[in-house]
Amino acid sequence: MEPVLTAEAQLLNDVEALRTRYSNTQELYREVCAVMFFRYGMTPTANRLYQLVRKGSMSAPAEALAKFWSQLRERSRVTIDGPDLPESLRSGAGELLTALWKQAQEAAGEALAALRAEAETRIADAARAEEAAVVRIAGLAAELAAEREISGAARKELAALRHQLAAGEAINAKLRQRVEDARKELNEQHAWFRTVERDHAASLDKLRVQLQAERDAAVAAHRQAVEEREREHAALLRLQKALETERDAGAAALESQRAELRDVVSQLAGLHQRIGMLEGSATAAAAARDDALQVLAAVRRELAVAQAEAAAAAGRAAALETALHHTAGRAGPATPRKRPPAG
């Protein structure tokens, strides 16, 4: 919206336009007088003219103003010509018309002044309204700029969110596919685990049966070893009684044979302890099939060693009994001893 110019601003613009058209100082002052008087209804003065034009000396606007008033009076004078009219009538009619002209000019000037005052009031109101509108427009422009900035940021954020949403949907699709693949793999693993579990359960059942058989064999061997130990103990008691009668004759041999018997008893105790350890190993073997098979193999080897050592111990006991029998035969008759069965 273009600003509404006041009468003073319009007058200054008109004076600047006249400067470009008239280079002569007197002509320029005369035209400015005409514009002030006829266009704006202002009474020109020499001081006011000089303030507007500022050209030449102070006498230039006064001279131009005098010529303007003289020309204006000449133009406003009315002359009535008629060959038959007396001079006094013509002169009176002219003065009457001149007075009427002046009154008409004064009335027109007053109406023009009223119109100018009303126009200036309207111009002032329009200027104030324009200022308010400019302020309002500036506020609206600022609000619009802020809204545009917010809208731009919102559009950028929306684009970023849409991009993130698309990326999230792609990631979700990949994750769903991975979950589906993992579910299929898990189902396959469950089927394989069930198969392995059934096979493992069957293997464990077989292993339990085998371990039970081995445990029964170990218990029987332990029982046989205990019985052998008891027989050995009974034999030792008999030997001790037989040896008491031969103490004086075979003290040295008897002491050596007692030491050997103590070794045999110690070996038998060790065998008993190892048999107990073998039983514990056989019990622990049920926890894992591979370890149980290894333990079972070890148990078998240990059991074979124990049986071999028991047989060796039985052989040594038999040899000892033979030696004692021979010693007792030299010393006197002795109670015959039943040879224990080999383990």
mmCIF file of C-alpha atoms in Angstrom, residues 43-334:
data_model
loop_
_atom_site.group_PDB
_atom_site.id
_atom_site.type_symbol
_atom_site.label_atom_id
_atom_site.label_comp_id
_atom_site.label_asym_id
_atom_site.label_seq_id
_atom_site.Cartn_x
_atom_site.Cartn_y
_atom_site.Cartn_z
ATOM 1 C CA THR A 43 -1.253 32.664 -0.273
ATOM 2 C CA PRO A 44 2.348 32.933 -1.529
ATOM 3 C CA THR A 45 4.796 35.165 0.347
ATOM 4 C CA ALA A 46 8.349 36.137 -0.533
ATOM 5 C CA ASN A 47 9.769 34.305 2.509
ATOM 6 C CA ARG A 48 7.769 31.153 1.767
ATOM 7 C CA LEU A 49 8.754 31.236 -1.896
ATOM 8 C CA TYR A 50 12.437 31.501 -1.001
ATOM 9 C CA GLN A 51 12.119 28.588 1.451
ATOM 10 C CA LEU A 52 10.666 26.434 -1.310
ATOM 11 C CA VAL A 53 12.896 27.464 -4.227
ATOM 12 C CA ARG A 54 16.120 28.767 -2.546
ATOM 13 C CA LYS A 55 17.389 30.254 -5.761
ATOM 14 C CA GLY A 56 18.668 33.773 -6.420
ATOM 15 C CA SER A 57 18.633 36.611 -3.900
ATOM 16 C CA MET A 58 15.825 37.593 -1.493
ATOM 17 C CA SER A 59 14.639 40.237 -3.944
ATOM 18 C CA ALA A 60 13.967 37.614 -6.612
ATOM 19 C CA PRO A 61 10.927 36.033 -4.904
ATOM 20 C CA ALA A 62 9.562 39.494 -3.965
ATOM 21 C CA GLU A 63 9.832 40.722 -7.547
ATOM 22 C CA ALA A 64 8.248 37.557 -8.894
ATOM 23 C CA LEU A 65 5.460 37.790 -6.298
ATOM 24 C CA ALA A 66 4.703 41.420 -7.269
ATOM 25 C CA LYS A 67 4.474 40.484 -10.927
ATOM 26 C CA PHE A 68 2.209 37.561 -10.056
ATOM 27 C CA TRP A 69 -0.246 39.781 -8.162
ATOM 28 C CA SER A 70 -0.185 42.396 -10.922
ATOM 29 C CA GLN A 71 -0.935 39.825 -13.585
ATOM 30 C CA LEU A 72 -3.653 38.314 -11.418
ATOM 31 C CA ARG A 73 -5.331 41.733 -10.968
ATOM 32 C CA GLU A 74 -5.123 42.399 -14.705
ATOM 33 C CA ARG A 75 -6.741 39.058 -15.466
ATOM 34 C CA SER A 76 -9.489 39.519 -12.881
ATOM 35 C CA ARG A 77 -10.444 43.032 -14.116
ATOM 36 C CA VAL A 78 -13.667 43.013 -16.245
ATOM 37 C CA THR A 79 -14.104 45.596 -19.001
ATOM 38 C CA ILE A 80 -17.514 46.139 -20.625
ATOM 39 C CA ASP A 81 -17.334 47.712 -24.053
ATOM 40 C CA GLY A 82 -20.349 49.187 -25.808
ATOM 41 C CA PRO A 83 -20.549 52.172 -28.198
ATOM 42 C CA ASP A 84 -23.860 53.335 -26.854
ATOM 43 C CA LEU A 85 -23.098 52.976 -23.096
ATOM 44 C CA PRO A 86 -22.007 55.993 -21.121
ATOM 45 C CA GLU A 87 -18.518 55.904 -19.584
ATOM 46 C CA SER A 88 -19.862 56.006 -16.040
ATOM 47 C CA LEU A 89 -22.158 53.019 -16.715
ATOM 48 C CA ARG A 90 -19.404 51.009 -18.263
ATOM 49 C CA SER A 91 -17.096 51.764 -15.390
ATOM 50 C CA GLY A 92 -19.739 50.921 -12.752
ATOM 51 C CA ALA A 93 -20.669 47.684 -14.482
ATOM 52 C CA GLY A 94 -17.002 46.688 -14.629
ATOM 53 C CA GLU A 95 -16.457 47.430 -10.951
ATOM 54 C CA LEU A 96 -19.619 45.465 -10.102
ATOM 55 C CA LEU A 97 -18.442 42.458 -12.073
ATOM 56 C CA THR A 98 -15.020 42.774 -10.488
ATOM 57 C CA ALA A 99 -16.561 42.812 -7.019
ATOM 58 C CA LEU A 100 -18.688 39.801 -7.926
ATOM 59 C CA TRP A 101 -15.612 38.045 -9.247
ATOM 60 C CA LYS A 102 -13.715 38.739 -6.048
ATOM 61 C CA GLN A 103 -16.646 37.539 -3.939
ATOM 62 C CA ALA A 104 -16.870 34.412 -6.055
ATOM 63 C CA GLN A 105 -13.139 33.886 -5.636
ATOM 64 C CA GLU A 106 -13.395 34.417 -1.878
ATOM 65 C CA ALA A 107 -16.326 31.987 -1.650
ATOM 66 C CA ALA A 108 -14.447 29.501 -3.761
ATOM 67 C CA GLY A 109 -11.369 30.021 -1.566
ATOM 68 C CA GLU A 110 -13.394 29.422 1.581
ATOM 69 C CA ALA A 111 -14.982 26.307 0.093
ATOM 70 C CA LEU A 112 -11.554 25.202 -1.076
ATOM 71 C CA ALA A 113 -10.147 25.818 2.411
ATOM 72 C CA ALA A 114 -12.965 23.782 3.963
ATOM 73 C CA LEU A 115 -12.424 21.045 1.454
ATOM 74 C CA ARG A 116 -8.666 21.236 2.050
ATOM 75 C CA ALA A 117 -9.185 21.020 5.828
ATOM 76 C CA GLU A 118 -11.489 18.049 5.409
ATOM 77 C CA ALA A 119 -9.028 16.470 2.980
ATOM 78 C CA GLU A 120 -6.148 17.055 5.380
ATOM 79 C CA THR A 121 -8.223 15.517 8.190
ATOM 80 C CA ARG A 122 -8.993 12.554 6.012
ATOM 81 C CA ILE A 123 -5.352 12.402 4.946
ATOM 82 C CA ALA A 124 -4.261 12.441 8.616
ATOM 83 C CA ASP A 125 -6.787 9.737 9.459
ATOM 84 C CA ALA A 126 -5.619 7.763 6.450
ATOM 85 C CA ALA A 127 -1.984 8.278 7.523
ATOM 86 C CA ARG A 128 -2.765 7.024 11.022
ATOM 87 C CA ALA A 129 -4.693 4.109 9.571
ATOM 88 C CA GLU A 130 -1.773 3.492 7.240
ATOM 89 C CA GLU A 131 0.677 3.535 10.136
ATOM 90 C CA ALA A 132 -1.535 1.120 12.062
ATOM 91 C CA ALA A 133 -1.838 -1.012 8.936
ATOM 92 C CA VAL A 134 1.937 -0.906 8.433
ATOM 93 C CA VAL A 135 2.444 -1.970 12.046
ATOM 94 C CA ARG A 136 -0.192 -4.654 11.642
ATOM 95 C CA ILE A 137 1.354 -5.753 8.335
ATOM 96 C CA ALA A 138 4.791 -5.861 9.960
ATOM 97 C CA GLY A 139 3.370 -7.961 12.797
ATOM 98 C CA LEU A 140 1.582 -10.218 10.344
ATOM 99 C CA ALA A 141 4.748 -10.460 8.238
ATOM 100 C CA ALA A 142 6.732 -11.410 11.339
ATOM 101 C CA GLU A 143 4.073 -13.940 12.311
ATOM 102 C CA LEU A 144 4.021 -15.229 8.739
ATOM 103 C CA ALA A 145 7.816 -15.530 8.709
ATOM 104 C CA ALA A 146 7.697 -17.339 12.060
ATOM 105 C CA GLU A 147 4.916 -19.587 10.804
ATOM 106 C CA ARG A 148 6.856 -20.244 7.606
ATOM 107 C CA GLU A 149 9.960 -21.055 9.642
ATOM 108 C CA ILE A 150 7.943 -23.338 11.925
ATOM 109 C CA SER A 151 6.251 -24.860 8.893
ATOM 110 C CA GLY A 152 9.612 -25.403 7.200
ATOM 111 C CA ALA A 153 11.021 -26.992 10.343
ATOM 112 C CA ALA A 154 7.873 -29.106 10.633
ATOM 113 C CA ARG A 155 8.196 -30.174 6.987
ATOM 114 C CA LYS A 156 11.850 -31.077 7.536
ATOM 115 C CA GLU A 157 10.953 -32.945 10.715
ATOM 116 C CA LEU A 158 8.099 -34.682 8.901
ATOM 117 C CA ALA A 159 10.436 -35.676 6.071
ATOM 118 C CA ALA A 160 12.966 -36.943 8.627
ATOM 119 C CA LEU A 161 10.229 -38.854 10.435
ATOM 120 C CA ARG A 162 9.007 -40.335 7.174
ATOM 121 C CA HIS A 163 12.566 -41.355 6.349
ATOM 122 C CA GLN A 164 12.977 -42.856 9.819
ATOM 123 C CA LEU A 165 9.615 -44.588 9.462
ATOM 124 C CA ALA A 166 10.644 -46.075 6.125
ATOM 125 C CA ALA A 167 13.970 -47.182 7.602
ATOM 126 C CA GLY A 168 12.163 -48.586 10.639
ATOM 127 C CA GLU A 169 9.736 -50.485 8.442
ATOM 128 C CA ALA A 170 12.645 -51.911 6.438
ATOM 129 C CA ILE A 171 14.401 -52.905 9.664
ATOM 130 C CA ASN A 172 11.163 -54.413 10.988
ATOM 131 C CA ALA A 173 10.776 -56.413 7.798
ATOM 132 C CA LYS A 174 14.331 -57.695 8.133
ATOM 133 C CA LEU A 175 13.784 -58.449 11.795
ATOM 134 C CA ARG A 176 10.541 -60.301 11.039
ATOM 135 C CA GLN A 177 12.356 -62.323 8.399
ATOM 136 C CA ARG A 178 15.182 -63.050 10.818
ATOM 137 C CA VAL A 179 12.685 -64.024 13.500
ATOM 138 C CA GLU A 180 10.931 -66.319 11.057
ATOM 139 C CA ASP A 181 14.245 -67.874 10.027
ATOM 140 C CA ALA A 182 15.239 -68.213 13.686
ATOM 141 C CA ARG A 183 11.860 -69.827 14.470
ATOM 142 C CA LYS A 184 12.353 -72.349 11.668
ATOM 143 C CA GLU A 185 15.892 -73.058 12.821
ATOM 144 C CA LEU A 186 14.682 -73.374 16.404
ATOM 145 C CA ASN A 187 11.987 -75.841 15.355
ATOM 146 C CA GLU A 188 14.591 -77.855 13.462
ATOM 147 C CA GLN A 189 16.893 -77.763 16.496
ATOM 148 C CA HIS A 190 14.030 -78.865 18.753
ATOM 149 C CA ALA A 191 13.318 -81.788 16.456
ATOM 150 C CA TRP A 192 17.012 -82.662 16.413
ATOM 151 C CA PHE A 193 17.218 -82.295 20.202
ATOM 152 C CA ARG A 194 14.224 -84.593 20.629
ATOM 153 C CA THR A 195 15.893 -87.174 18.395
ATOM 154 C CA VAL A 196 19.174 -86.830 20.264
ATOM 155 C CA GLU A 197 17.323 -86.973 23.567
ATOM 156 C CA ARG A 198 15.596 -90.194 22.585
ATOM 157 C CA ASP A 199 18.893 -91.683 21.418
ATOM 158 C CA HIS A 200 20.610 -90.456 24.568
ATOM 159 C CA ALA A 201 17.832 -91.869 26.738
ATOM 160 C CA ALA A 202 18.187 -95.233 25.012
ATOM 161 C CA SER A 203 21.953 -95.072 25.433
ATOM 162 C CA LEU A 204 21.545 -94.155 29.094
ATOM 163 C CA ASP A 205 19.176 -97.063 29.609
ATOM 164 C CA LYS A 206 21.702 -99.423 28.057
ATOM 165 C CA LEU A 207 24.448 -97.826 30.128
ATOM 166 C CA ARG A 208 22.391 -98.159 33.295
ATOM 167 C CA VAL A 209 21.838 -101.833 32.587
ATOM 168 C CA GLN A 210 25.512 -102.280 31.867
ATOM 169 C CA LEU A 211 26.529 -100.303 34.950
ATOM 170 C CA GLN A 212 24.112 -102.289 37.060
ATOM 171 C CA ALA A 213 25.688 -105.493 35.776
ATOM 172 C CA GLU A 214 29.142 -104.100 36.449
ATOM 173 C CA ARG A 215 28.029 -102.950 39.897
ATOM 174 C CA ASP A 216 26.654 -106.388 40.640
ATOM 175 C CA ALA A 217 29.916 -107.886 39.499
ATOM 176 C CA ALA A 218 31.837 -105.416 41.648
ATOM 177 C CA VAL A 219 29.635 -106.225 44.644
ATOM 178 C CA ALA A 220 30.194 -109.912 44.082
ATOM 179 C CA ALA A 221 33.919 -109.327 43.801
ATOM 180 C CA HIS A 222 33.816 -107.229 46.948
ATOM 181 C CA ARG A 223 31.867 -109.920 48.725
ATOM 182 C CA GLN A 224 34.348 -112.521 47.516
ATOM 183 C CA ALA A 225 37.224 -110.335 48.641
ATOM 184 C CA VAL A 226 35.624 -109.928 52.064
ATOM 185 C CA GLU A 227 35.131 -113.642 52.336
ATOM 186 C CA GLU A 228 38.693 -114.143 51.217
ATOM 187 C CA ARG A 229 39.842 -111.666 53.809
ATOM 188 C CA GLU A 230 37.885 -113.462 56.468
ATOM 189 C CA ARG A 231 39.357 -116.770 55.394
ATOM 190 C CA GLU A 232 42.767 -115.190 55.361
ATOM 191 C CA HIS A 233 42.156 -113.803 58.824
ATOM 192 C CA ALA A 234 41.017 -117.185 60.093
ATOM 193 C CA ALA A 235 44.055 -118.782 58.500
ATOM 194 C CA LEU A 236 46.263 -116.206 60.121
ATOM 195 C CA LEU A 237 44.728 -116.930 63.494
ATOM 196 C CA ARG A 238 45.378 -120.590 62.990
ATOM 197 C CA LEU A 239 48.858 -119.867 61.812
ATOM 198 C CA GLN A 240 49.464 -117.623 64.803
ATOM 199 C CA LYS A 241 48.363 -120.428 67.148
ATOM 200 C CA ALA A 242 50.611 -122.869 65.296
ATOM 201 C CA LEU A 243 53.464 -120.450 65.360
ATOM 202 C CA GLU A 244 53.108 -119.875 69.121
ATOM 203 C CA THR A 245 54.152 -123.499 69.619
ATOM 204 C CA GLU A 246 57.161 -122.911 67.341
ATOM 205 C CA ARG A 247 58.232 -119.538 68.806
ATOM 206 C CA ASP A 248 61.526 -120.666 70.167
ATOM 207 C CA ALA A 249 62.552 -122.617 67.065
ATOM 208 C CA GLY A 250 61.378 -120.281 64.302
ATOM 209 C CA ALA A 251 61.278 -116.755 65.868
ATOM 210 C CA ALA A 252 63.146 -115.095 63.027
ATOM 211 C CA ALA A 253 61.171 -116.873 60.295
ATOM 212 C CA LEU A 254 57.926 -116.203 62.115
ATOM 213 C CA GLU A 255 58.686 -112.478 62.382
ATOM 214 C CA SER A 256 59.419 -112.307 58.667
ATOM 215 C CA GLN A 257 56.260 -114.215 57.858
ATOM 216 C CA ARG A 258 54.217 -111.873 60.124
ATOM 217 C CA ALA A 259 55.587 -108.884 58.248
ATOM 218 C CA GLU A 260 54.579 -110.451 54.980
ATOM 219 C CA LEU A 261 51.154 -111.205 56.410
ATOM 220 C CA ARG A 262 50.775 -107.557 57.432
ATOM 221 C CA ASP A 263 51.612 -106.558 53.868
ATOM 222 C CA VAL A 264 48.986 -108.929 52.612
ATOM 223 C CA VAL A 265 46.412 -107.477 55.026
ATOM 224 C CA SER A 266 47.390 -103.954 53.926
ATOM 225 C CA GLN A 267 47.023 -104.952 50.301
ATOM 226 C CA LEU A 268 43.636 -106.467 51.033
ATOM 227 C CA ALA A 269 42.550 -103.247 52.788
ATOM 228 C CA GLY A 270 43.800 -101.253 49.805
ATOM 229 C CA LEU A 271 41.864 -103.538 47.535
ATOM 230 C CA HIS A 272 38.758 -102.966 49.631
ATOM 231 C CA GLN A 273 39.249 -99.210 49.434
ATOM 232 C CA ARG A 274 39.825 -99.361 45.693
ATOM 233 C CA ILE A 275 36.710 -101.462 45.299
ATOM 234 C CA GLY A 276 34.767 -98.757 47.181
ATOM 235 C CA MET A 277 36.274 -96.088 44.916
ATOM 236 C CA LEU A 278 35.305 -98.168 41.919
ATOM 237 C CA GLU A 279 31.737 -98.278 43.206
ATOM 238 C CA GLY A 280 31.718 -94.453 43.580
ATOM 239 C CA SER A 281 33.175 -94.086 40.089
ATOM 240 C CA ALA A 282 30.503 -96.420 38.736
ATOM 241 C CA THR A 283 27.777 -94.307 40.414
ATOM 242 C CA ALA A 284 29.214 -91.034 39.019
ATOM 243 C CA ALA A 285 29.474 -92.609 35.579
ATOM 244 C CA ALA A 286 25.670 -92.376 35.199
ATOM 245 C CA ALA A 287 25.864 -88.530 34.809
ATOM 246 C CA ALA A 288 27.546 -88.574 31.367
ATOM 247 C CA ARG A 289 27.590 -91.339 28.802
ATOM 248 C CA ASP A 290 31.055 -90.704 27.377
ATOM 249 C CA ASP A 291 32.642 -90.239 30.823
ATOM 250 C CA ALA A 292 30.728 -93.282 32.100
ATOM 251 C CA LEU A 293 32.133 -95.405 29.295
ATOM 252 C CA GLN A 294 35.633 -94.232 30.117
ATOM 253 C CA VAL A 295 35.046 -94.803 33.833
ATOM 254 C CA LEU A 296 33.567 -98.189 33.016
ATOM 255 C CA ALA A 297 36.674 -99.099 31.050
ATOM 256 C CA ALA A 298 38.799 -97.863 33.954
ATOM 257 C CA VAL A 299 36.667 -99.842 36.396
ATOM 258 C CA ARG A 300 37.137 -102.922 34.314
ATOM 259 C CA ARG A 301 40.867 -102.411 34.232
ATOM 260 C CA GLU A 302 40.996 -101.660 37.952
ATOM 261 C CA LEU A 303 38.787 -104.643 38.667
ATOM 262 C CA ALA A 304 41.044 -106.863 36.573
ATOM 263 C CA VAL A 305 44.070 -105.480 38.416
ATOM 264 C CA ALA A 306 42.276 -105.998 41.737
ATOM 265 C CA GLN A 307 41.388 -109.549 40.809
ATOM 266 C CA ALA A 308 44.927 -110.173 39.676
ATOM 267 C CA GLU A 309 46.285 -108.708 42.895
ATOM 268 C CA ALA A 310 43.758 -110.741 44.893
ATOM 269 C CA ALA A 311 44.910 -113.852 43.038
ATOM 270 C CA ALA A 312 48.515 -112.859 43.703
ATOM 271 C CA ALA A 313 47.718 -112.287 47.352
ATOM 272 C CA ALA A 314 45.980 -115.653 47.494
ATOM 273 C CA GLY A 315 49.026 -117.235 45.914
ATOM 274 C CA ARG A 316 51.315 -115.591 48.393
ATOM 275 C CA ALA A 317 49.032 -116.709 51.218
ATOM 276 C CA ALA A 318 49.130 -120.246 49.856
ATOM 277 C CA ALA A 319 52.901 -120.113 49.602
ATOM 278 C CA LEU A 320 53.059 -118.733 53.108
ATOM 279 C CA GLU A 321 50.756 -121.473 54.311
ATOM 280 C CA THR A 322 52.970 -124.053 52.611
ATOM 281 C CA ALA A 323 56.019 -122.528 54.220
ATOM 282 C CA LEU A 324 54.328 -122.516 57.587
ATOM 283 C CA HIS A 325 53.179 -126.074 57.012
ATOM 284 C CA HIS A 326 56.712 -127.120 56.287
ATOM 285 C CA THR A 327 57.941 -125.215 59.308
ATOM 286 C CA ALA A 328 55.229 -126.746 61.463
ATOM 287 C CA GLY A 329 56.102 -130.184 60.030
ATOM 288 C CA ARG A 330 59.614 -129.729 61.228
ATOM 289 C CA ALA A 331 58.409 -128.522 64.601
ATOM 290 C CA GLY A 332 55.512 -130.972 64.939
ATOM 291 C CA PRO A 333 52.113 -131.851 63.478
ATOM 292 C CA ALA A 334 49.815 -128.883 62.614
#
